[in-house]
Short mmCIF file of C-alpha atoms and ligand atoms in Angstrom, two decimals:
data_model
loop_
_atom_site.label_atom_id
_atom_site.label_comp_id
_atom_site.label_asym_id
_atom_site.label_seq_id
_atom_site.Cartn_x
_atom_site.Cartn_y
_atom_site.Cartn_z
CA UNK A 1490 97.02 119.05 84.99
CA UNK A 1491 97.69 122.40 86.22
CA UNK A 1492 95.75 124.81 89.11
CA UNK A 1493 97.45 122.35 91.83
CA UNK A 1494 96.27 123.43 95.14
CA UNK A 1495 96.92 121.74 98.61
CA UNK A 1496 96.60 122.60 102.34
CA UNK A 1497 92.70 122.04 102.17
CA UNK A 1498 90.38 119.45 102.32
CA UNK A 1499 88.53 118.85 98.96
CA UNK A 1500 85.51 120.04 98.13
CA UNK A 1501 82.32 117.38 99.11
CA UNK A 1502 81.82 115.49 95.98
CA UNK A 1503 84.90 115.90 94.81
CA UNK A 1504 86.18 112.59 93.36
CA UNK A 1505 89.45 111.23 95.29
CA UNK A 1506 91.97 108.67 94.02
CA UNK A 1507 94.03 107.39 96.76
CA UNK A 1508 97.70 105.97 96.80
CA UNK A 1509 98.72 103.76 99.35
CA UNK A 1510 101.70 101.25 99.22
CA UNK A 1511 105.25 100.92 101.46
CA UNK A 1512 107.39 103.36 103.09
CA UNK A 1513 109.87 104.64 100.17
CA UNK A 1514 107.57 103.08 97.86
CA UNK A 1515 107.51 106.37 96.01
CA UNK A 1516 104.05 107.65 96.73
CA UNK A 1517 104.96 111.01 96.59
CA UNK A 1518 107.25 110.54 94.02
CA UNK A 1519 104.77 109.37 91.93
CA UNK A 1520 102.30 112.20 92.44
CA UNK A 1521 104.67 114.82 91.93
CA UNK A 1522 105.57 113.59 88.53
CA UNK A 1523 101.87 113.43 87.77
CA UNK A 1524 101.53 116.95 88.80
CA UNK A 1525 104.75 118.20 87.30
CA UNK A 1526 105.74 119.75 90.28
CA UNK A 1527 109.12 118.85 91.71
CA UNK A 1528 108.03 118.78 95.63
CA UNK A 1529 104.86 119.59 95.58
CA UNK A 1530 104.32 116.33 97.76
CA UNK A 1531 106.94 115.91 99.84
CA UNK A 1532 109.63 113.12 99.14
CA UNK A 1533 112.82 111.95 101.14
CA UNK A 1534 114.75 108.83 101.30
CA UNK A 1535 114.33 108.54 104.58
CA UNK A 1536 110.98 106.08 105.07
CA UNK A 1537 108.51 107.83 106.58
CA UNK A 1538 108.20 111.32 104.95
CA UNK A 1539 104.73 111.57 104.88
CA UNK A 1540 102.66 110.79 108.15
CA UNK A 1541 99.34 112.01 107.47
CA UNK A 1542 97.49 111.95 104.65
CA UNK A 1543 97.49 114.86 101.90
CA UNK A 1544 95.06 115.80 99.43
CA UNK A 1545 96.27 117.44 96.22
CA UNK A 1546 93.32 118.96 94.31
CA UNK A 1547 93.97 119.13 90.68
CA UNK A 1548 92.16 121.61 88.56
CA UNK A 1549 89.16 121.43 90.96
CA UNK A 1550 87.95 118.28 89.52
CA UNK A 1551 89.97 115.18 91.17
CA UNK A 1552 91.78 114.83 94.80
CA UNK A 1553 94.90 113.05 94.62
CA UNK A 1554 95.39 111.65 98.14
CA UNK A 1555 98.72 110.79 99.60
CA UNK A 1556 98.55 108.26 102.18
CA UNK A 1557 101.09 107.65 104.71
CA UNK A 1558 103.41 104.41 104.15
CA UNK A 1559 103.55 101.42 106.44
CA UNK A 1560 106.53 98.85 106.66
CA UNK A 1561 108.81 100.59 108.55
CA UNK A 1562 110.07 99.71 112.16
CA UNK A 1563 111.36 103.00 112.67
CA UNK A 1564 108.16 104.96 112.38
CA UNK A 1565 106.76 102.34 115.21
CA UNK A 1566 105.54 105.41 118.04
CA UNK A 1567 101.98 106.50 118.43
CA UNK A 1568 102.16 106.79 114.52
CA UNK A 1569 102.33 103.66 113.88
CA UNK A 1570 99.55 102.53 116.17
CA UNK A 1571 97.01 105.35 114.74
CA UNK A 1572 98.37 104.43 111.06
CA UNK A 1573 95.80 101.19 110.79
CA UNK A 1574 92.83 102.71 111.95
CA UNK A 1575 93.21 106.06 110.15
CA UNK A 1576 93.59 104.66 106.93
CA UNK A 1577 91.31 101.94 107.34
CA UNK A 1578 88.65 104.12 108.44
CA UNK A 1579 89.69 106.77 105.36
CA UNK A 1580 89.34 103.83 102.74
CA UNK A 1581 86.25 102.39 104.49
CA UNK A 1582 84.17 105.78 104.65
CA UNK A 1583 85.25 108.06 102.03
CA UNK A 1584 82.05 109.03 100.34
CA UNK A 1585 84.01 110.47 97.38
CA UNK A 1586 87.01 108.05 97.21
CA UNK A 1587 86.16 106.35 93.22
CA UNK A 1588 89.57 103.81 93.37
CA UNK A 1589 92.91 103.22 95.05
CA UNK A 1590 96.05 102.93 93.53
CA UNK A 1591 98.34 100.17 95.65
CA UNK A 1592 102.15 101.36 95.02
CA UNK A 1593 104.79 98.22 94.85
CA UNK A 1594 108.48 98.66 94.18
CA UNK A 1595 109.92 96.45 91.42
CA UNK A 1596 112.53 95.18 93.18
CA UNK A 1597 110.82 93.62 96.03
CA UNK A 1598 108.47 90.84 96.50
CA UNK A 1599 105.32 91.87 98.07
CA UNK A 1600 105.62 91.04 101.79
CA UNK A 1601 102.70 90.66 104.43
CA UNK A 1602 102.01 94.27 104.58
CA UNK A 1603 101.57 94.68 101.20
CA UNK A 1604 98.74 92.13 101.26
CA UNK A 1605 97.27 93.25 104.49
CA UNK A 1606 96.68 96.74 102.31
CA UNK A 1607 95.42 94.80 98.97
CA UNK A 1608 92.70 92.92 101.90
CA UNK A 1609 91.48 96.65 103.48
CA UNK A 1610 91.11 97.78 100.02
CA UNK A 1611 88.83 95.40 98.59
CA UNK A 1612 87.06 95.03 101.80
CA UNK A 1613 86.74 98.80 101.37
CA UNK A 1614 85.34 97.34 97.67
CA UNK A 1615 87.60 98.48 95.11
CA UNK A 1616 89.88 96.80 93.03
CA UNK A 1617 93.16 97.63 93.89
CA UNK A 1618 95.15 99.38 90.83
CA UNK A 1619 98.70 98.16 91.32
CA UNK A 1620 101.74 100.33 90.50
CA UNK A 1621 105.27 99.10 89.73
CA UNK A 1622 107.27 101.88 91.04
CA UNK A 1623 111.21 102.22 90.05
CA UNK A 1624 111.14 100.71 87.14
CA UNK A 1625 114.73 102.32 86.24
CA UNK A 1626 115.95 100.35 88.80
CA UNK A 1627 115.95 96.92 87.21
CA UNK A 1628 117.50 95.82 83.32
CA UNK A 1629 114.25 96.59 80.64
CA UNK A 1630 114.25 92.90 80.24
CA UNK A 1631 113.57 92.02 84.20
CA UNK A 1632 110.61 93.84 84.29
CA UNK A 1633 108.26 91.51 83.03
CA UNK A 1634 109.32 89.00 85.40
CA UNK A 1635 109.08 90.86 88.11
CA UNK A 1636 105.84 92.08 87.35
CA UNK A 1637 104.60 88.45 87.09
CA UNK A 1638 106.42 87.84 90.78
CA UNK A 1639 104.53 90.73 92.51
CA UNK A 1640 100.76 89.82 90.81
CA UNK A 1641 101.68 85.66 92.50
CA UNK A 1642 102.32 87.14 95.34
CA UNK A 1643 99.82 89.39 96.22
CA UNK A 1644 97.39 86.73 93.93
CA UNK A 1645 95.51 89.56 92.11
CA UNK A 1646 92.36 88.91 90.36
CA UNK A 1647 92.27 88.52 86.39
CA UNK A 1648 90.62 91.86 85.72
CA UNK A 1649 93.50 93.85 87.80
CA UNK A 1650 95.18 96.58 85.92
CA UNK A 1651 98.68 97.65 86.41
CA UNK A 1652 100.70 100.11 85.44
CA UNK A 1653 104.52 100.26 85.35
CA UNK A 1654 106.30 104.09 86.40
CA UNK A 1655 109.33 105.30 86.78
CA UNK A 1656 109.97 108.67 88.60
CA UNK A 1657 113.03 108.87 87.09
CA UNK A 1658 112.55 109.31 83.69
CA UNK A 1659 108.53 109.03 83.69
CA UNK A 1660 107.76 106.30 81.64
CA UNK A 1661 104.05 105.24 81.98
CA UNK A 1662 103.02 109.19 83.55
CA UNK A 1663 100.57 109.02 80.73
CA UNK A 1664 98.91 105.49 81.15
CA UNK A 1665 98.36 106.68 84.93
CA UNK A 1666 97.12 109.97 84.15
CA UNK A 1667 94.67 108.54 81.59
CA UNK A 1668 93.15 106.34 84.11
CA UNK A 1669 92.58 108.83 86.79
CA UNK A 1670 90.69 111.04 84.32
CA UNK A 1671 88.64 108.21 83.13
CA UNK A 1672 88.34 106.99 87.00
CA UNK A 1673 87.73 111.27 87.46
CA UNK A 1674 84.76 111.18 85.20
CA UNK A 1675 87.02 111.15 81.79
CA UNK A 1676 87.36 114.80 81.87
CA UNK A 1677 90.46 116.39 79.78
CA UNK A 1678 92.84 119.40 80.67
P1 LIG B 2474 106.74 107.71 102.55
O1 LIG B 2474 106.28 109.12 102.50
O2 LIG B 2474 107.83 107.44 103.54
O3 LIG B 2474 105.61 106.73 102.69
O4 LIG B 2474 107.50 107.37 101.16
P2 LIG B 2474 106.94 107.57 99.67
O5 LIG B 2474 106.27 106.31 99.22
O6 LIG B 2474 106.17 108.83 99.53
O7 LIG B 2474 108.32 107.65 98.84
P3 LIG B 2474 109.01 108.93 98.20
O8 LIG B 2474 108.23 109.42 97.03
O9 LIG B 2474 109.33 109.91 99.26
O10 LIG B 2474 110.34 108.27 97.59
C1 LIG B 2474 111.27 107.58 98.40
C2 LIG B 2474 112.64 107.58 97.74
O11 LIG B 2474 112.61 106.83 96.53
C3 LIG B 2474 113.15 108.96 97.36
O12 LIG B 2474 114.55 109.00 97.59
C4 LIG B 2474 112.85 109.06 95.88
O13 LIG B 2474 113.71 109.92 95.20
C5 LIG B 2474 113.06 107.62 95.44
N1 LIG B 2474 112.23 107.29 94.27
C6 LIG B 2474 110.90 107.45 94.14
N2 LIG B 2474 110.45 107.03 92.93
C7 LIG B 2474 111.54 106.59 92.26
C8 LIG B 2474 111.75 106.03 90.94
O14 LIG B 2474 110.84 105.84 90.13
N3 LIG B 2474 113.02 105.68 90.62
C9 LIG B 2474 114.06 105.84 91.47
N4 LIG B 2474 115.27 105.45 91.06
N5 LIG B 2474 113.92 106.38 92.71
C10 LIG B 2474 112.68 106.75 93.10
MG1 LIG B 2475 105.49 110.14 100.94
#
């Protein structure tokens, strides 16, 4: 996926895949490793990096959209009171917007927030995708189990996919970049 460009709002009818999930969750993380670009999307380990949202066109045919995180009592401010509406109203009323990606760490158990998000997107009617960020952070043999903790807890629905990543050392880059170009309209590089 080269012919990255940014700082623009996407064309009309340009299909947009949007990731939403917890401060430090590793949104941007997660699209800079599907981009290949280091910092294209700006990452920090300080919770609340990104504050608005971003769209990252990708070879003119899919918007990858970086939403802001939630979860974090320090970003409280005006932010945090416009956060809710913006992104509700983003998810609710993006003509163009064809599925949303819902980002979950693999060390934590999906807290109220995290379900709060799942509710806006289906009542936005998609089917949230669910991500399993940092999987280098637990033993090979924990994932499953943790996996199986965060779909009880946010009670997904049978037909939910999920995909495990790892910034770190990439694993399951493909799987996710395979969806979004079937989700794009199954167009290859
Ligand atoms: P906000 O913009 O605050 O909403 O955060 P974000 O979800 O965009 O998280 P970001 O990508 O900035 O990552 C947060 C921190 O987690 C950074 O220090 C990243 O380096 C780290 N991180 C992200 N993904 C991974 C991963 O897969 N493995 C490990 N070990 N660290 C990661
Ligand atoms: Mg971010």
């Amino acid at each position: 996926m080269a012919g990255v460009t940014t700082d623009k709002l996407p064309d009309p009818g340009m299909p947009e895949i949007a990731f939403a999930g917890r401060s430090n969750v590793g949104k941007s993380s997660l699209i800079n490793a599907l981009l290949q670009r280091k910092s294209l999307a700006r990452t920090s380990s300080t919770p609340g990096k990104t504050q608005t949202m971003n769209f990252y066109t990708v070879n003119n045919e899919v918007c990858l959209v970086d939403l802001p995180g939630y979860g974090y009592a320090h970003v409280k401010t005006d932010f945090r009171r416009s956060w809710g509406p913006m992104i509700e109203r983003y998810l609710r009323t993006s003509a163009n917007l064809k599925a949303v990606f819902l980002l979950i760490d693999i060390r934590r158990i999906p807290n109220e927030d995290d379900s709060m998000m799942y509710e806006w997107v289906v009542n936005a009617g998609f089917t949230p995708i669910i991500i399993v960020t940092k999987s280098d952070k637990v033993k090979r043999s924990q994932i499953k189990k943790s996996v199986f903790d965060i779909k009880n807890a946010l009670r997904v629905t049978a037909d939910t996919e999920i995909f495990i990543f790892s910034a770190m050392d990439r694993s399951g880059r493909e799987e996710i970049l395979d969806k979004i170009e079937e989700i794009a309209g199954g167009k290859n590089d």
